[in-house]
Coordinates of N, CA and C in Angstrom, one line a residue:
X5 N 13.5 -46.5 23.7 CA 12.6 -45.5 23.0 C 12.0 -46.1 21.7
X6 N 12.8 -46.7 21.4 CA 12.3 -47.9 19.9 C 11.6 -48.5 19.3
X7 N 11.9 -49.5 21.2 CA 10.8 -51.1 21.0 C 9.9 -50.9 22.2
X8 N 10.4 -50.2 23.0 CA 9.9 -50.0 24.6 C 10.4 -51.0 25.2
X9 N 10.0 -51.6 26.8 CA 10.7 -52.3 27.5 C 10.0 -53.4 28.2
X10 N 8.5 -53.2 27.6 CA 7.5 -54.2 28.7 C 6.9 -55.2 27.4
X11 N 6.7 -56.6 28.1 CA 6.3 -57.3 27.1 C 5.1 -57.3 26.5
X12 N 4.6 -57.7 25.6 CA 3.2 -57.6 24.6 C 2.1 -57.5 25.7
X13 N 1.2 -56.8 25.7 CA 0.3 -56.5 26.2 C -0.9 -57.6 26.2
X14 N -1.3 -57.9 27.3 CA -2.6 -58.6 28.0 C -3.9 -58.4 27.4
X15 N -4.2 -56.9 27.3 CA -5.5 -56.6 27.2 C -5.3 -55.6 26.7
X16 N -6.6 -54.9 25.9 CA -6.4 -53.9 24.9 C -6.5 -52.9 25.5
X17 N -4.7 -52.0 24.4 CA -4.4 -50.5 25.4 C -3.8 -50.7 26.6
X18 N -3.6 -51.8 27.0 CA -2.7 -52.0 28.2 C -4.3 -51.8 29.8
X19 N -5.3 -51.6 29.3 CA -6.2 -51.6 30.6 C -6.1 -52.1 31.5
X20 N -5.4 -53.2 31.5 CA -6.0 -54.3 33.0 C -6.8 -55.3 33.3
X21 N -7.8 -54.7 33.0 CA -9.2 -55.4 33.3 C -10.3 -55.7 32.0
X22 N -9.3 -55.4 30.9 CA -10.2 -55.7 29.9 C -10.8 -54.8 29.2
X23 N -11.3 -53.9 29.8 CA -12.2 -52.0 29.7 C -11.6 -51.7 28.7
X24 N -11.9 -50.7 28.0 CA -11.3 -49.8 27.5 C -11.5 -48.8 28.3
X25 N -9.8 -47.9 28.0 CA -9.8 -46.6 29.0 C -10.3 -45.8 27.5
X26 N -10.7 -43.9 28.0 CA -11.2 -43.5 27.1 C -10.7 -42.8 26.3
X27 N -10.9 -42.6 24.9 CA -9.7 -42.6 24.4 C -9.5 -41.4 23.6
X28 N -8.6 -40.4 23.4 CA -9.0 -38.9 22.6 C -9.5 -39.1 21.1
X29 N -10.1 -38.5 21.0 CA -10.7 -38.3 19.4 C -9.8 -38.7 18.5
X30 N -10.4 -39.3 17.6 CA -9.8 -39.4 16.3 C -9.0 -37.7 15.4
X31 N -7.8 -37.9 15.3 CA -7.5 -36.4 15.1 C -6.0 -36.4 13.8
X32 N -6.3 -37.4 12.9 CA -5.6 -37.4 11.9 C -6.1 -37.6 10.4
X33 N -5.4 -36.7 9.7 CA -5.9 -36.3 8.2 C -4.9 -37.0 7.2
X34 N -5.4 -38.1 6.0 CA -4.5 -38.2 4.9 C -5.1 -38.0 3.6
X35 N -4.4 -37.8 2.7 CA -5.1 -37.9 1.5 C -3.3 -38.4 0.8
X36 N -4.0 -39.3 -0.7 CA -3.0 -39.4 -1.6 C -4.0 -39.9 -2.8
X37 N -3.3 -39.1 -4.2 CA -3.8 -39.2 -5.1 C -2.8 -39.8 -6.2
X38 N -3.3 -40.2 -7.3 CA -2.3 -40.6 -8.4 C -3.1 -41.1 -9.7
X39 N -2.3 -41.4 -10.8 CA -3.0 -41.7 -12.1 C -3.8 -40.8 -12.4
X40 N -5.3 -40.9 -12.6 CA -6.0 -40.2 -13.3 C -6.3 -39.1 -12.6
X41 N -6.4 -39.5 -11.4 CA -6.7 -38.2 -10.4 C -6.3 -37.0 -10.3
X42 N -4.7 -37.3 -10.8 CA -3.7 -36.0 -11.3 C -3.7 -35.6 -12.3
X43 N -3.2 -34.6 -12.4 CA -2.8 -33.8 -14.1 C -2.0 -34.6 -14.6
X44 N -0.7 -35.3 -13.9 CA 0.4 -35.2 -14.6 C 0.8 -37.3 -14.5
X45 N -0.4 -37.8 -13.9 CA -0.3 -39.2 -13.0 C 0.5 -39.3 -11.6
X46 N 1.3 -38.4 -11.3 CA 2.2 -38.5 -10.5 C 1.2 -38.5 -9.1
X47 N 2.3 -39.1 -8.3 CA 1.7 -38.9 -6.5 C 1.7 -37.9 -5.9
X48 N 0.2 -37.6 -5.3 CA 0.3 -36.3 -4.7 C -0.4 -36.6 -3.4
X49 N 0.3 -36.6 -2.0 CA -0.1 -36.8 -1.2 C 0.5 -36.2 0.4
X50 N -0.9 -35.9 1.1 CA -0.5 -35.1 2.5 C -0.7 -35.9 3.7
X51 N -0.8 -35.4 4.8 CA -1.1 -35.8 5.7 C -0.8 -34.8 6.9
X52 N -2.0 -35.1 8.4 CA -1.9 -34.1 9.1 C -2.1 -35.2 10.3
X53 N -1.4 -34.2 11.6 CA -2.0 -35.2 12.8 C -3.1 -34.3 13.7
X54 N -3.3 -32.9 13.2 CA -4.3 -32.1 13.4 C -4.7 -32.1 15.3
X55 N -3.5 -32.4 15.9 CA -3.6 -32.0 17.4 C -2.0 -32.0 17.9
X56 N -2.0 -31.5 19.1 CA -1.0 -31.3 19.4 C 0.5 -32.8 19.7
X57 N 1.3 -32.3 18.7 CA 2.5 -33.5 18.4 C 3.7 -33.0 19.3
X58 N 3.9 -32.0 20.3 CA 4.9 -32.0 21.0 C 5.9 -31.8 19.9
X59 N 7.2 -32.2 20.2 CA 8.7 -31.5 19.2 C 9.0 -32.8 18.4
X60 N 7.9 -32.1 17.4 CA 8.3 -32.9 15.7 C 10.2 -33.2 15.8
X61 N 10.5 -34.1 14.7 CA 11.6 -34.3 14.3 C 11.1 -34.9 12.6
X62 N 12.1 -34.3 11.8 CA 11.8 -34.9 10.6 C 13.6 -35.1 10.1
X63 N 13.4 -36.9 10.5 CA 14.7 -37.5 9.9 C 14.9 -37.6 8.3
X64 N 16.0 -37.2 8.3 CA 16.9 -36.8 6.3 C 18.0 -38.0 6.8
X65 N 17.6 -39.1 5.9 CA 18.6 -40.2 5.9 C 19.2 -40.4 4.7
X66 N 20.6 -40.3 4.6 CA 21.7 -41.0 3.3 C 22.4 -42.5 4.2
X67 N 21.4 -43.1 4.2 CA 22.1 -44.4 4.3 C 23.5 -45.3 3.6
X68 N 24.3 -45.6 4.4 CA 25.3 -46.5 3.5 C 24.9 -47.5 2.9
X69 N 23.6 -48.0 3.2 CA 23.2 -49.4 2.8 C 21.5 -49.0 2.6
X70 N 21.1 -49.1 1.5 CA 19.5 -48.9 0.7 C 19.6 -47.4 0.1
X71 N 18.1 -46.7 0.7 CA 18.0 -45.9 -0.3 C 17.6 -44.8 0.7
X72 N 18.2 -43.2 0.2 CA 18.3 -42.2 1.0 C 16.3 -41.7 1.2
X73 N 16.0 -41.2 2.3 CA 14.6 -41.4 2.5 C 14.4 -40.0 3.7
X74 N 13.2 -39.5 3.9 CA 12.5 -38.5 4.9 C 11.1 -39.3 5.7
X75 N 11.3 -39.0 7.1 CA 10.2 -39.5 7.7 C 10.5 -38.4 9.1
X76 N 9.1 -37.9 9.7 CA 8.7 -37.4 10.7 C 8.2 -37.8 11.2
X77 N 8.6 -37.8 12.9 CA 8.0 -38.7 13.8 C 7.3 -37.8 14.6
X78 N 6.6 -38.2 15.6 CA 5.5 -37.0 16.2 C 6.0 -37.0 17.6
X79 N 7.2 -37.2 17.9 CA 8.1 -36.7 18.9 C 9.4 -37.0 18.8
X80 N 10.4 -36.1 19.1 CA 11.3 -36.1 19.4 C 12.6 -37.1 20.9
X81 N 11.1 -37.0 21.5 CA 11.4 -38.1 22.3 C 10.8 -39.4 22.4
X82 N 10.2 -40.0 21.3 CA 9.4 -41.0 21.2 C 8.7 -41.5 22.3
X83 N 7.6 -40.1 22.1 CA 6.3 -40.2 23.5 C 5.4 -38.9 23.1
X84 N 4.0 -39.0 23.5 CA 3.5 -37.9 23.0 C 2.8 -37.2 24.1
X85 N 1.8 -36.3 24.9 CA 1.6 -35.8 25.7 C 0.1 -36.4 25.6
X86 N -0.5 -36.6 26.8 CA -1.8 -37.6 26.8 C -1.9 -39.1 26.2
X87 N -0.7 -39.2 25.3 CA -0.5 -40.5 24.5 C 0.4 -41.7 25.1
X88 N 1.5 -41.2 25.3 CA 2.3 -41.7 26.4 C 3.4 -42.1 24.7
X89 N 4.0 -43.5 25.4 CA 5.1 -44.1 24.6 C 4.2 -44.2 22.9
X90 N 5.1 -43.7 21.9 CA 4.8 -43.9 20.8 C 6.0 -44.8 19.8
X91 N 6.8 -45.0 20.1 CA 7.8 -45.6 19.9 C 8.5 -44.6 18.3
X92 N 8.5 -43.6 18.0 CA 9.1 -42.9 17.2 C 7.8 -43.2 15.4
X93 N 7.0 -43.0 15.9 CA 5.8 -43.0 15.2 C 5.4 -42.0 14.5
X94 N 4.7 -41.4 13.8 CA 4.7 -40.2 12.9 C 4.2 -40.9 11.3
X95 N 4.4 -39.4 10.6 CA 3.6 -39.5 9.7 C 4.4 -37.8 8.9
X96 N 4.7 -37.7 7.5 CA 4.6 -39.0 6.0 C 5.7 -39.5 6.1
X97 N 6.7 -39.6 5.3 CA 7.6 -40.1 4.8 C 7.8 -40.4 3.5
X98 N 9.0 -41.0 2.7 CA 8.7 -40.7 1.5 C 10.5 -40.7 1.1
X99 N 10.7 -41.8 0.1 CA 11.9 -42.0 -0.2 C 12.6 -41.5 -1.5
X100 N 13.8 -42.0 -2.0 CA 14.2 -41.2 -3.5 C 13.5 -42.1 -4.4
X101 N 13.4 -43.6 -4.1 CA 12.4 -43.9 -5.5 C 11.4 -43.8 -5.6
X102 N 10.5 -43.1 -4.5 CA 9.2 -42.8 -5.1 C 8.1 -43.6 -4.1
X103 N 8.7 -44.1 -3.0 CA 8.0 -44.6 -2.4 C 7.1 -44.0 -1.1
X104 N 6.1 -43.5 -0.7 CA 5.3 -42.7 -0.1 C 4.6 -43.2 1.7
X105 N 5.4 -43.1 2.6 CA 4.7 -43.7 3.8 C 3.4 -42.4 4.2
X106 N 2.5 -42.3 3.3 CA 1.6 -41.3 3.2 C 1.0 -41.1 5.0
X107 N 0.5 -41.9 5.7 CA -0.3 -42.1 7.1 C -0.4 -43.4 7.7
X108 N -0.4 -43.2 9.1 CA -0.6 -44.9 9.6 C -2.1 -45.4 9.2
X109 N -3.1 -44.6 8.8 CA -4.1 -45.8 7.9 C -5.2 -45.8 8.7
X110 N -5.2 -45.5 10.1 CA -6.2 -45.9 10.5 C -5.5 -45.9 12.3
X111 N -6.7 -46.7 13.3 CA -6.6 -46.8 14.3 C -6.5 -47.9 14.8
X112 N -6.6 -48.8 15.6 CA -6.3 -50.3 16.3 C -7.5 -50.9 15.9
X113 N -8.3 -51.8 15.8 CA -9.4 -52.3 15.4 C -10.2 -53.1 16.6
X114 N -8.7 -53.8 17.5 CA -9.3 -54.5 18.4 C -9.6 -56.0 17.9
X115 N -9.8 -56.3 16.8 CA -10.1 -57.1 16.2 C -9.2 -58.4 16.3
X116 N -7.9 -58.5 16.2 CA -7.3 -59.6 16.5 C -7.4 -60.4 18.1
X117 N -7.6 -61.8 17.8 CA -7.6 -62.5 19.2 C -6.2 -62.2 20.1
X118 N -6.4 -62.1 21.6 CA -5.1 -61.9 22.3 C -4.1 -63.1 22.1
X119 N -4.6 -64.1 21.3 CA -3.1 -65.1 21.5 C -2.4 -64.7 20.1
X120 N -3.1 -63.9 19.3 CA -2.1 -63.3 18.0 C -1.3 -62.3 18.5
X121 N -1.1 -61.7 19.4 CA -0.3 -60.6 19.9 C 1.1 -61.8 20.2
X122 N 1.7 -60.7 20.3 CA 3.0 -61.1 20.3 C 4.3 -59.6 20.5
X123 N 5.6 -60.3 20.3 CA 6.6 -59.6 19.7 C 6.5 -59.2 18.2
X124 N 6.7 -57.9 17.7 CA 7.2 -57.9 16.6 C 7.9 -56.4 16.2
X125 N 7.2 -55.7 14.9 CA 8.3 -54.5 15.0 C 6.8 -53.4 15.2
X126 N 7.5 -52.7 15.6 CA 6.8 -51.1 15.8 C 7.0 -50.4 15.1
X127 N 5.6 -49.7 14.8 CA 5.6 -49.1 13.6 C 6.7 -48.0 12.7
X128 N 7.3 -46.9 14.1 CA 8.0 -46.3 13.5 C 9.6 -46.8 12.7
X129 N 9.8 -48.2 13.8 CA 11.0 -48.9 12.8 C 10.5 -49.4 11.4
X130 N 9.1 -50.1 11.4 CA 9.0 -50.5 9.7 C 9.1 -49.6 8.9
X131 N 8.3 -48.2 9.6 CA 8.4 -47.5 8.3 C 10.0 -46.6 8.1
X132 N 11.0 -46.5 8.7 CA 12.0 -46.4 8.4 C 12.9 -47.7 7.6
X133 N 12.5 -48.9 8.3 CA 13.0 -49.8 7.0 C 12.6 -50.1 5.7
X134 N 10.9 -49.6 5.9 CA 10.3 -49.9 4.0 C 10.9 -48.7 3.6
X135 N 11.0 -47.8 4.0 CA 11.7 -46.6 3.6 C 13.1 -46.6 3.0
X136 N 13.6 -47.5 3.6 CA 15.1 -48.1 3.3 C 15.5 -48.4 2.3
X137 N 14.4 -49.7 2.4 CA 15.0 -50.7 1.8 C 13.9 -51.1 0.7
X138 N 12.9 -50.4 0.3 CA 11.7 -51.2 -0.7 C 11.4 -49.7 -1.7
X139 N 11.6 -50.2 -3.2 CA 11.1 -49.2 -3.6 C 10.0 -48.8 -4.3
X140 N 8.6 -49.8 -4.3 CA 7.7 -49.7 -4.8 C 6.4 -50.1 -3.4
X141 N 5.5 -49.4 -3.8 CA 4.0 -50.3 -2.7 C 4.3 -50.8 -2.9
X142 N 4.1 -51.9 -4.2 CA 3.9 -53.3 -3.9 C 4.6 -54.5 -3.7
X143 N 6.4 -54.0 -3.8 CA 7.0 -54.4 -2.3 C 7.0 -53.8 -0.7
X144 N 6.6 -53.2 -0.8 CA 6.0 -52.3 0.3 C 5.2 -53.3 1.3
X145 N 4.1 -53.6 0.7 CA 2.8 -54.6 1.1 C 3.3 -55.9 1.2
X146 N 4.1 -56.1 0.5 CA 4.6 -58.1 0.5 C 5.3 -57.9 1.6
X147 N 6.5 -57.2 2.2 CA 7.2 -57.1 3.4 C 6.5 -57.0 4.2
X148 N 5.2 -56.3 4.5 CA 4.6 -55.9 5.3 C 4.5 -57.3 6.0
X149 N 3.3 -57.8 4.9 CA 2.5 -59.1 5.0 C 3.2 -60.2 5.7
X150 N 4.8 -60.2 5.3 CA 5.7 -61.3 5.8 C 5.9 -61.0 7.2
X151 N 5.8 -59.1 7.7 CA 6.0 -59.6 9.6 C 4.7 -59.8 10.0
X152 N 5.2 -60.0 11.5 CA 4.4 -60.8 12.6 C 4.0 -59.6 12.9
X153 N 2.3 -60.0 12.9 CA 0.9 -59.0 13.5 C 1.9 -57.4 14.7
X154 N 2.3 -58.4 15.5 CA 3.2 -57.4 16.8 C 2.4 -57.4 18.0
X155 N 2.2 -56.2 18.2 CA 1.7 -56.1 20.1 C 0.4 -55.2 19.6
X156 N -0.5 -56.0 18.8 CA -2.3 -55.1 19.0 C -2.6 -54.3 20.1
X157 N -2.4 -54.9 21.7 CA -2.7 -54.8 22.6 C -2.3 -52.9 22.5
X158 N -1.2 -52.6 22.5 CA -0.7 -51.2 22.9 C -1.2 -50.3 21.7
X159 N -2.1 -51.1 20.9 CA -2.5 -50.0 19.4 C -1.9 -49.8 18.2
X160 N -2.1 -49.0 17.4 CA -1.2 -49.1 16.0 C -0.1 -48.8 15.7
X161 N 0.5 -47.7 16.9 CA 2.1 -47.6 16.7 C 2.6 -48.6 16.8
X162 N 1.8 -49.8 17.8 CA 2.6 -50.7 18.1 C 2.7 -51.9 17.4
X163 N 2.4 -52.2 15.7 CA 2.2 -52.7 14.9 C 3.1 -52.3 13.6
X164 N 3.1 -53.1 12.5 CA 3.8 -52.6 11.4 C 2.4 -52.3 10.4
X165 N 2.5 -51.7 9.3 CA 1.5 -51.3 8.5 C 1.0 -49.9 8.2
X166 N -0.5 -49.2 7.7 CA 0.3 -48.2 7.3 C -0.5 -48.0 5.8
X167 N -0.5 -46.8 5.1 CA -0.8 -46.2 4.2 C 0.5 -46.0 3.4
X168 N 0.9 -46.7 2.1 CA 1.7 -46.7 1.4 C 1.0 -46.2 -0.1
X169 N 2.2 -45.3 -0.5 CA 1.6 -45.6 -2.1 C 2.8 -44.9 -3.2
X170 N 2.9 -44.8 -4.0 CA 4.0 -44.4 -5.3 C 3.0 -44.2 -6.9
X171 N 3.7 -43.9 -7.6 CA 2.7 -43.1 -8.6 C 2.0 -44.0 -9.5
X172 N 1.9 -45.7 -8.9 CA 1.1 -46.9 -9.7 C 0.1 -47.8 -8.8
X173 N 0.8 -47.3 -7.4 CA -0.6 -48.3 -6.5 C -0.2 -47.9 -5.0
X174 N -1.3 -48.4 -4.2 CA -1.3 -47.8 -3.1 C -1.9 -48.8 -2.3
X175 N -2.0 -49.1 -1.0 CA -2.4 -49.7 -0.2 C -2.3 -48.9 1.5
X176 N -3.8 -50.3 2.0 CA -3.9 -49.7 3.5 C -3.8 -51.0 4.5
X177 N -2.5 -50.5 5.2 CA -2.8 -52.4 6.5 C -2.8 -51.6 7.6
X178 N -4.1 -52.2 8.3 CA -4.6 -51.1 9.7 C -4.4 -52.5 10.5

């Protein structure tokens, strides 16, 4: 349910033939604000998936090892209805030091060549370990940067990256 079970994808979305199959609307909302934008500088930030998520789960973590954190995934069984496998993917999250996994940022781009696909981590485990283990964006962004692209092919769950931010900076890796 994690990593899934089939290896890096061929072609984009897993098509087959290359095509794109067609794909539901774009149907997620973020916003995050900070510094001047607020009254107070502090982070103020939402986020919506604005269609149907099937049986949310929102994990409350006291880890023995890093830092205690919240994150909601957009199923409970990491899979979504018309979506299929999501690998425990969701949206905000948000830790005790201040660190904000505000939205995944965006959609697949398509953009990377197929021999950059590969293995790597899926998104809902990174953002439970930047959640862990990183207390600022801007180690947030440098761990990012240090994993491997992942599996483009199956889309953005199936990548690390992500809309990060805390009450001094913020970043987007789509």
């Amino acid at each position: 349910l994690w990593v899934g079970h089939k290896p890096p994808a061929q072609t984009y979305l897993s098509s087959g033939d290359g095509g794109l199959p067609e794909l539901p609307p774009l149907a997620c909302t973020s916003l995050a604000a900070w510094g001047e934008a607020t009254a107070d500088g502090k982070l103020v930030a939402g986020a919506t998936g604005d269609h149907d998520m099937s049986y949310q789960v929102t994990i409350v973590a006291f880890p023995d090892d890093g830092i205690p954190f919240v994150y909601t995934t957009f199923g409970a069984t990491g899979t979504l209805p018309t979506v299929g496998p999501n690998w425990f993917f969701g949206h905000p999250g948000m830790n005790l030091k201040g660190l904000t996994y505000v939205h995944h940022g965006g959609g697949p781009k398509m953009l990377e060549p197929p021999s950059s696909w590969g293995y790597g981590i899926r998104r809902g485990a990174s953002v439970m370990h930047m959640l862990r283990y990183e207390e600022t964006a801007v180690t947030a962004r440098e761990q990012e940067c240090a994993w491997p692209i992942g599996d483009i092919g199956y889309g953005d769950q199936a990548t690390v990256g992500g809309f990060y931010a805390d009450d001094e900076y913020g970043y987007i890796i789509e």
